[in-house]
């Protein structure tokens, strides 16, 4: 009897249901796989069928949606907040007056004798020379700060990092190469002491003698950083400049100084003087899996990821940025009221001007890939014009 019970219990003891030799099934979450094996994790997504997809569920050539909020700050003369996916940048523009008497070895400038036609230079050289006081006297001062706790590697109350300083330098360089702010919008004139011209006559006729400059301090703070920091920072800077209204500054001969009218309706709208509308698009290159061991330095093909997030920027060694604008032959003003039919016709025949193009770190991105990135940058330019134009009309 006991033997029969023992025979019946033997099969049950070897049943798979009670076996302790099989390893338990414990699938790892996606963020753990991305941390342990970031490059194979990215390759697994890009090699998916039927079409490649990124870990953020975007196609390789699909940028993140952007949003804009004008004038979120009350104290600066102009401000904006831009969201590019999970990357958030806020910018404030504050103007201060620089008296020309405080500039060492300054030569007084008068508007009474404009250059003759024969003395005019090449348009590009003339533009650079006319805007040279902006850089000589540091009238545009951008500064970007990452010490806001935007990422674990950027805790608050820390000194400026090298990455933040490089972004500030890139913003200043693009401001200079694009001639975004004309010098005339920063000048403050008054009557010449040697003339009998009254302030009313100076306002109605000749500008007289240059008395001071507006110095614009452009402060940017990255509130949340998830890749493409330069793109978000530049768009926030541009929108803040379009939103800037400087006080009406006049020279008071009795006080021998510049006085400002506090009424906003009489202020100088700097946005009306902004030239062009440069729009940047960052991108990275990912080598195919067989070349992935060299971190993108192989000779094979791969994928180009537009508007990368922080994970993709950390994995990919090949990176670049392109800045485009509509050719000067067409009007890039986002405030222009053109109907949708004519606007679409302009977009179809738009000639894009490349203001900046940089690429480093690999050989995945070639000429054909760059042409596609430029096309995507043109689409981003149209999207930014639509978003900015809608907010400018609403705020105006």
Tab-separated table of N, CA and C in Angstrom, residues 211-330:
chain	number	residue	atom	x	y	z
A	211	UNK	N	24.150	110.331	-28.106
A	211	UNK	CA	24.381	110.561	-26.689
A	211	UNK	C	24.591	109.278	-25.893
A	212	UNK	N	23.908	108.201	-26.264
A	212	UNK	CA	23.990	106.973	-25.478
A	212	UNK	C	23.562	105.786	-26.335
A	213	UNK	N	23.812	104.597	-25.803
A	213	UNK	CA	23.381	103.334	-26.410
A	213	UNK	C	22.511	102.577	-25.416
A	214	UNK	N	21.649	101.748	-25.971
A	214	UNK	CA	20.970	100.746	-25.170
A	214	UNK	C	21.848	99.497	-25.119
A	215	UNK	N	22.105	98.977	-23.942
A	215	UNK	CA	22.796	97.704	-23.759
A	215	UNK	C	21.772	96.663	-23.330
A	216	UNK	N	21.687	95.578	-24.088
A	216	UNK	CA	20.694	94.536	-23.828
A	216	UNK	C	21.361	93.356	-23.132
A	217	UNK	N	20.934	93.086	-21.916
A	217	UNK	CA	21.386	91.916	-21.170
A	217	UNK	C	20.350	90.817	-21.351
A	218	UNK	N	20.765	89.747	-22.030
A	218	UNK	CA	19.873	88.655	-22.407
A	218	UNK	C	20.198	87.466	-21.515
A	219	UNK	N	19.362	87.223	-20.530
A	219	UNK	CA	19.583	86.154	-19.555
A	219	UNK	C	18.668	84.982	-19.881
A	220	UNK	N	19.274	83.807	-20.006
A	220	UNK	CA	18.532	82.584	-20.309
A	220	UNK	C	18.749	81.583	-19.188
A	221	UNK	N	17.689	80.903	-18.839
A	221	UNK	CA	17.726	79.862	-17.811
A	221	UNK	C	17.056	78.609	-18.365
A	222	UNK	N	17.797	77.497	-18.347
A	222	UNK	CA	17.242	76.220	-18.776
A	222	UNK	C	16.570	75.580	-17.573
A	223	UNK	N	15.258	75.504	-17.609
A	223	UNK	CA	14.503	74.941	-16.491
A	223	UNK	C	14.478	73.420	-16.519
A	224	UNK	N	14.457	72.850	-17.696
A	224	UNK	CA	14.447	71.402	-17.857
A	224	UNK	C	15.239	71.078	-19.114
A	225	UNK	N	16.194	70.168	-19.005
A	225	UNK	CA	17.090	69.863	-20.119
A	225	UNK	C	16.908	68.410	-20.540
A	226	UNK	N	16.431	68.223	-21.765
A	226	UNK	CA	16.281	66.897	-22.361
A	226	UNK	C	16.720	66.944	-23.816
A	227	UNK	N	17.924	67.481	-24.044
A	227	UNK	CA	18.477	67.532	-25.383
A	227	UNK	C	18.106	68.791	-26.136
A	228	UNK	N	18.904	69.114	-27.173
A	228	UNK	CA	18.679	70.266	-28.047
A	228	UNK	C	18.578	71.559	-27.238
A	229	UNK	N	19.525	71.753	-26.329
A	229	UNK	CA	19.501	72.951	-25.487
A	229	UNK	C	19.712	74.210	-26.314
A	230	UNK	N	20.585	74.157	-27.318
A	230	UNK	CA	20.843	75.342	-28.126
A	230	UNK	C	19.613	75.754	-28.917
A	231	UNK	N	18.874	74.793	-29.454
A	231	UNK	CA	17.673	75.115	-30.226
A	231	UNK	C	16.653	75.851	-29.361
A	232	UNK	N	16.379	75.294	-28.175
A	232	UNK	CA	15.391	75.925	-27.293
A	232	UNK	C	15.867	77.286	-26.814
A	233	UNK	N	17.171	77.410	-26.505
A	233	UNK	CA	17.689	78.685	-26.017
A	233	UNK	C	17.620	79.760	-27.091
A	234	UNK	N	17.961	79.429	-28.321
A	234	UNK	CA	17.923	80.433	-29.379
A	234	UNK	C	16.490	80.870	-29.689
A	235	UNK	N	15.569	79.933	-29.750
A	235	UNK	CA	14.179	80.302	-30.021
A	235	UNK	C	13.613	81.172	-28.892
A	236	UNK	N	13.985	80.866	-27.649
A	236	UNK	CA	13.548	81.713	-26.542
A	236	UNK	C	14.177	83.096	-26.627
A	237	UNK	N	15.445	83.161	-27.016
A	237	UNK	CA	16.117	84.455	-27.185
A	237	UNK	C	15.450	85.276	-28.279
A	238	UNK	N	15.167	84.643	-29.408
A	238	UNK	CA	14.555	85.378	-30.521
A	238	UNK	C	13.169	85.889	-30.138
A	239	UNK	N	12.362	85.034	-29.502
A	239	UNK	CA	11.016	85.455	-29.122
A	239	UNK	C	11.055	86.573	-28.086
A	240	UNK	N	12.022	86.527	-27.163
A	240	UNK	CA	12.133	87.588	-26.161
A	240	UNK	C	12.523	88.915	-26.807
A	241	UNK	N	13.398	88.875	-27.810
A	241	UNK	CA	13.754	90.109	-28.511
A	241	UNK	C	12.558	90.669	-29.285
A	242	UNK	N	11.759	89.795	-29.876
A	242	UNK	CA	10.561	90.264	-30.567
A	242	UNK	C	9.552	90.856	-29.593
A	243	UNK	N	9.590	90.416	-28.346
A	243	UNK	CA	8.656	90.888	-27.329
A	243	UNK	C	9.161	92.138	-26.602
A	244	UNK	N	10.415	92.521	-26.849
A	244	UNK	CA	11.040	93.605	-26.076
A	244	UNK	C	10.487	94.972	-26.487
A	245	UNK	N	10.133	95.766	-25.498
A	245	UNK	CA	9.716	97.151	-25.682
A	245	UNK	C	10.584	98.012	-24.757
A	246	UNK	N	11.479	98.794	-25.343
A	246	UNK	CA	12.371	99.651	-24.569
A	246	UNK	C	11.678	100.979	-24.269
A	247	UNK	N	11.931	101.554	-23.113
A	247	UNK	CA	11.318	102.852	-22.800
A	247	UNK	C	11.755	103.933	-23.787
A	248	UNK	N	10.893	104.925	-23.961
A	248	UNK	CA	11.210	106.049	-24.838
A	248	UNK	C	12.274	106.904	-24.143
A	249	UNK	N	13.513	106.815	-24.638
A	249	UNK	CA	14.644	107.506	-24.021
A	249	UNK	C	14.940	108.791	-24.776
A	250	UNK	N	15.090	109.885	-24.037
A	250	UNK	CA	15.383	111.196	-24.626
A	250	UNK	C	16.490	111.869	-23.832
A	251	UNK	N	17.204	112.731	-24.533
A	251	UNK	CA	18.275	113.489	-23.895
A	251	UNK	C	17.725	114.776	-23.305
A	252	UNK	N	17.988	114.975	-22.021
A	252	UNK	CA	17.559	116.193	-21.328
A	252	UNK	C	18.770	117.103	-21.175
A	253	UNK	N	18.717	118.264	-21.881
A	253	UNK	CA	19.856	119.176	-21.858
A	253	UNK	C	20.031	119.834	-20.492
A	254	UNK	N	18.946	120.059	-19.778
A	254	UNK	CA	19.058	120.689	-18.463
A	254	UNK	C	19.713	119.756	-17.450
A	255	UNK	N	19.307	118.495	-17.465
A	255	UNK	CA	19.892	117.521	-16.545
A	255	UNK	C	21.185	116.914	-17.071
A	256	UNK	N	21.456	117.151	-18.349
A	256	UNK	CA	22.657	116.623	-18.992
A	256	UNK	C	22.723	115.091	-18.857
A	257	UNK	N	21.598	114.455	-19.118
A	257	UNK	CA	21.542	113.004	-19.031
A	257	UNK	C	20.349	112.502	-19.843
A	258	UNK	N	20.218	111.198	-19.929
A	258	UNK	CA	19.115	110.554	-20.642
A	258	UNK	C	18.001	110.255	-19.649
A	259	UNK	N	16.791	110.626	-20.011
A	259	UNK	CA	15.614	110.320	-19.192
A	259	UNK	C	14.692	109.426	-20.005
A	260	UNK	N	13.920	108.597	-19.296
A	260	UNK	CA	13.039	107.620	-19.938
A	260	UNK	C	11.600	107.887	-19.565
A	261	UNK	N	10.727	107.710	-20.531
A	261	UNK	CA	9.294	107.830	-20.319
A	261	UNK	C	8.762	106.475	-19.857
A	262	UNK	N	8.143	106.409	-18.676
A	262	UNK	CA	7.688	105.102	-18.183
A	262	UNK	C	6.481	104.535	-18.907
A	263	UNK	N	5.810	105.300	-19.745
A	263	UNK	CA	4.615	104.811	-20.431
A	263	UNK	C	4.992	103.799	-21.526
A	264	UNK	N	4.428	102.602	-21.376
A	264	UNK	CA	4.782	101.519	-22.286
A	264	UNK	C	4.309	101.810	-23.702
A	265	UNK	N	3.158	102.476	-23.858
A	265	UNK	CA	2.627	102.732	-25.197
A	265	UNK	C	3.519	103.649	-26.015
A	266	UNK	N	4.402	104.407	-25.368
A	266	UNK	CA	5.324	105.273	-26.083
A	266	UNK	C	6.705	104.663	-26.240
A	267	UNK	N	6.850	103.404	-25.846
A	267	UNK	CA	8.143	102.746	-25.901
A	267	UNK	C	8.584	102.402	-27.315
A	268	UNK	N	9.835	102.014	-27.419
A	268	UNK	CA	10.434	101.614	-28.696
A	268	UNK	C	10.318	100.101	-28.832
A	269	UNK	N	9.530	99.643	-29.798
A	269	UNK	CA	9.335	98.209	-30.011
A	269	UNK	C	10.531	97.648	-30.772
A	270	UNK	N	11.358	96.928	-30.042
A	270	UNK	CA	12.567	96.381	-30.655
A	270	UNK	C	12.239	95.300	-31.676
A	271	UNK	N	11.105	94.600	-31.476
A	271	UNK	CA	10.757	93.532	-32.398
A	271	UNK	C	10.556	93.988	-33.826
A	272	UNK	N	10.172	95.254	-34.013
A	272	UNK	CA	9.987	95.771	-35.367
A	272	UNK	C	11.314	95.976	-36.083
A	273	UNK	N	12.422	96.011	-35.346
A	273	UNK	CA	13.742	96.217	-35.951
A	273	UNK	C	14.518	94.922	-36.130
A	274	UNK	N	14.018	93.814	-35.578
A	274	UNK	CA	14.732	92.542	-35.690
A	274	UNK	C	14.761	92.096	-37.145
A	275	UNK	N	15.952	91.729	-37.612
A	275	UNK	CA	16.141	91.338	-39.007
A	275	UNK	C	16.143	89.820	-39.138
A	276	UNK	N	15.287	89.322	-40.022
A	276	UNK	CA	15.280	87.895	-40.305
A	276	UNK	C	14.658	87.079	-39.196
A	277	UNK	N	14.684	85.770	-39.384
A	277	UNK	CA	14.148	84.837	-38.399
A	277	UNK	C	14.933	83.530	-38.475
A	278	UNK	N	16.175	83.514	-37.970
A	278	UNK	CA	16.975	82.280	-38.012
A	278	UNK	C	16.384	81.207	-37.093
A	279	UNK	N	16.359	79.986	-37.588
A	279	UNK	CA	15.818	78.852	-36.835
A	279	UNK	C	16.838	77.721	-36.862
A	280	UNK	N	17.288	77.244	-35.698
A	280	UNK	CA	18.258	76.140	-35.656
A	280	UNK	C	17.583	74.791	-35.513
A	281	UNK	N	18.271	73.763	-36.002
A	281	UNK	CA	17.844	72.373	-35.825
A	281	UNK	C	19.100	71.556	-35.549
A	282	UNK	N	19.129	70.891	-34.411
A	282	UNK	CA	20.247	70.016	-34.062
A	282	UNK	C	19.959	68.595	-34.540
A	283	UNK	N	21.028	67.827	-34.761
A	283	UNK	CA	20.866	66.455	-35.232
A	283	UNK	C	22.073	65.640	-34.795
A	284	UNK	N	21.887	64.316	-34.755
A	284	UNK	CA	22.964	63.380	-34.431
A	284	UNK	C	22.932	62.237	-35.434
A	285	UNK	N	24.059	61.558	-35.556
A	285	UNK	CA	24.167	60.408	-36.449
A	285	UNK	C	24.441	59.138	-35.666
A	286	UNK	N	23.733	58.066	-36.028
A	286	UNK	CA	23.890	56.770	-35.375
A	286	UNK	C	24.375	55.779	-36.416
A	287	UNK	N	25.536	55.191	-36.198
A	287	UNK	CA	26.055	54.194	-37.124
A	287	UNK	C	25.269	52.906	-37.000
A	288	UNK	N	25.281	52.115	-38.069
A	288	UNK	CA	24.606	50.816	-38.039
A	288	UNK	C	25.253	49.930	-36.990
A	289	UNK	N	24.585	48.835	-36.654
A	289	UNK	CA	25.018	48.027	-35.508
A	289	UNK	C	26.416	47.475	-35.690
A	290	UNK	N	26.772	47.070	-36.943
A	290	UNK	CA	28.094	46.505	-37.143
A	290	UNK	C	29.196	47.545	-36.983
A	291	UNK	N	28.866	48.831	-37.216
A	291	UNK	CA	29.852	49.866	-36.979
A	291	UNK	C	29.673	50.526	-35.611
A	292	UNK	N	28.700	50.077	-34.842
A	292	UNK	CA	28.401	50.728	-33.577
A	292	UNK	C	29.524	50.636	-32.567
A	293	UNK	N	30.409	49.627	-32.724
A	293	UNK	CA	31.496	49.490	-31.767
A	293	UNK	C	32.450	50.664	-31.826
A	294	UNK	N	32.526	51.312	-32.982
A	294	UNK	CA	33.399	52.474	-33.108
A	294	UNK	C	32.699	53.775	-32.802
A	295	UNK	N	31.507	53.712	-32.229
A	295	UNK	CA	30.737	54.902	-31.861
A	295	UNK	C	30.592	55.852	-33.043
A	296	UNK	N	30.173	55.293	-34.200
A	296	UNK	CA	29.859	56.131	-35.339
A	296	UNK	C	31.033	56.438	-36.236
A	297	UNK	N	32.210	55.827	-36.004
A	297	UNK	CA	33.374	56.150	-36.814
A	297	UNK	C	33.569	55.182	-37.974
A	298	UNK	N	32.619	54.275	-38.179
A	298	UNK	CA	32.735	53.361	-39.282
A	298	UNK	C	32.365	54.003	-40.594
A	299	UNK	N	32.480	53.229	-41.664
A	299	UNK	CA	32.202	53.742	-42.996
A	299	UNK	C	30.804	53.358	-43.482
A	300	UNK	N	30.047	52.643	-42.695
A	300	UNK	CA	28.732	52.209	-43.127
A	300	UNK	C	27.687	53.272	-42.921
A	301	UNK	N	26.484	52.947	-43.355
A	301	UNK	CA	25.368	53.862	-43.213
A	301	UNK	C	24.708	53.662	-41.860
A	302	UNK	N	23.845	54.581	-41.532
A	302	UNK	CA	23.136	54.505	-40.266
A	302	UNK	C	21.878	55.332	-40.339
A	303	UNK	N	21.599	56.072	-39.264
A	303	UNK	CA	20.399	56.881	-39.175
A	303	UNK	C	20.775	58.287	-38.715
A	304	UNK	N	20.002	59.240	-39.171
A	304	UNK	CA	20.125	60.632	-38.740
A	304	UNK	C	18.919	60.959	-37.880
A	305	UNK	N	19.162	61.362	-36.647
A	305	UNK	CA	18.102	61.668	-35.699
A	305	UNK	C	18.025	63.180	-35.535
A	306	UNK	N	16.891	63.749	-35.905
A	306	UNK	CA	16.685	65.188	-35.829
A	306	UNK	C	16.104	65.533	-34.464
A	307	UNK	N	16.545	66.648	-33.909
A	307	UNK	CA	16.091	67.116	-32.596
A	307	UNK	C	16.278	66.021	-31.547
A	308	UNK	N	17.514	65.636	-31.250
A	308	UNK	CA	17.746	64.524	-30.319
A	308	UNK	C	17.416	64.899	-28.881
A	309	UNK	N	17.013	63.893	-28.114
A	309	UNK	CA	16.808	64.104	-26.684
A	309	UNK	C	18.117	63.820	-25.944
A	310	UNK	N	18.080	63.902	-24.620
A	310	UNK	CA	19.309	63.756	-23.839
A	310	UNK	C	19.894	62.356	-23.962
A	311	UNK	N	19.048	61.317	-24.029
A	311	UNK	CA	19.557	59.957	-24.173
A	311	UNK	C	20.285	59.783	-25.494
A	312	UNK	N	19.701	60.283	-26.567
A	312	UNK	CA	20.329	60.137	-27.887
A	312	UNK	C	21.607	60.954	-27.986
A	313	UNK	N	21.647	62.129	-27.384
A	313	UNK	CA	22.876	62.915	-27.395
A	313	UNK	C	23.994	62.221	-26.625
A	314	UNK	N	23.647	61.515	-25.549
A	314	UNK	CA	24.669	60.828	-24.772
A	314	UNK	C	25.208	59.594	-25.449
A	315	UNK	N	24.425	58.982	-26.341
A	315	UNK	CA	24.857	57.759	-27.004
A	315	UNK	C	25.639	58.058	-28.278
A	316	UNK	N	25.205	59.050	-29.031
A	316	UNK	CA	25.762	59.309	-30.363
A	316	UNK	C	26.978	60.222	-30.262
A	317	UNK	N	28.030	59.858	-30.994
A	317	UNK	CA	29.241	60.675	-31.032
A	317	UNK	C	29.202	61.699	-32.153
A	318	UNK	N	28.447	61.424	-33.212
A	318	UNK	CA	28.366	62.340	-34.346
A	318	UNK	C	27.189	63.294	-34.143
A	319	UNK	N	27.472	64.584	-34.176
A	319	UNK	CA	26.439	65.576	-33.917
A	319	UNK	C	26.672	66.790	-34.799
A	320	UNK	N	25.631	67.604	-34.931
A	320	UNK	CA	25.735	68.801	-35.748
A	320	UNK	C	24.548	69.705	-35.529
A	321	UNK	N	24.586	70.853	-36.214
A	321	UNK	CA	23.503	71.830	-36.098
A	321	UNK	C	23.466	72.649	-37.383
A	322	UNK	N	22.266	72.966	-37.839
A	322	UNK	CA	22.072	73.805	-39.010
A	322	UNK	C	21.106	74.916	-38.640
A	323	UNK	N	21.398	76.122	-39.120
A	323	UNK	CA	20.543	77.286	-38.892
A	323	UNK	C	20.142	77.829	-40.250
A	324	UNK	N	18.841	77.936	-40.495
A	324	UNK	CA	18.333	78.387	-41.785
A	324	UNK	C	17.434	79.593	-41.579
A	325	UNK	N	17.257	80.322	-42.656
A	325	UNK	CA	16.336	81.448	-42.682
A	325	UNK	C	15.833	81.601	-44.105
A	326	UNK	N	14.668	82.221	-44.237
A	326	UNK	CA	14.131	82.499	-45.561
A	326	UNK	C	15.030	83.493	-46.261
A	327	UNK	N	15.219	83.322	-47.561
A	327	UNK	CA	16.064	84.233	-48.326
A	327	UNK	C	15.520	85.651	-48.227
A	328	UNK	N	16.423	86.624	-48.327
A	328	UNK	CA	16.035	88.027	-48.173
A	328	UNK	C	15.035	88.471	-49.227
A	329	UNK	N	14.868	87.684	-50.296
A	329	UNK	CA	13.906	88.065	-51.312
A	329	UNK	C	12.463	87.886	-50.896
A	330	UNK	N	12.214	87.153	-49.801
A	330	UNK	CA	10.853	86.940	-49.312
A	330	UNK	C	10.751	87.479	-47.903
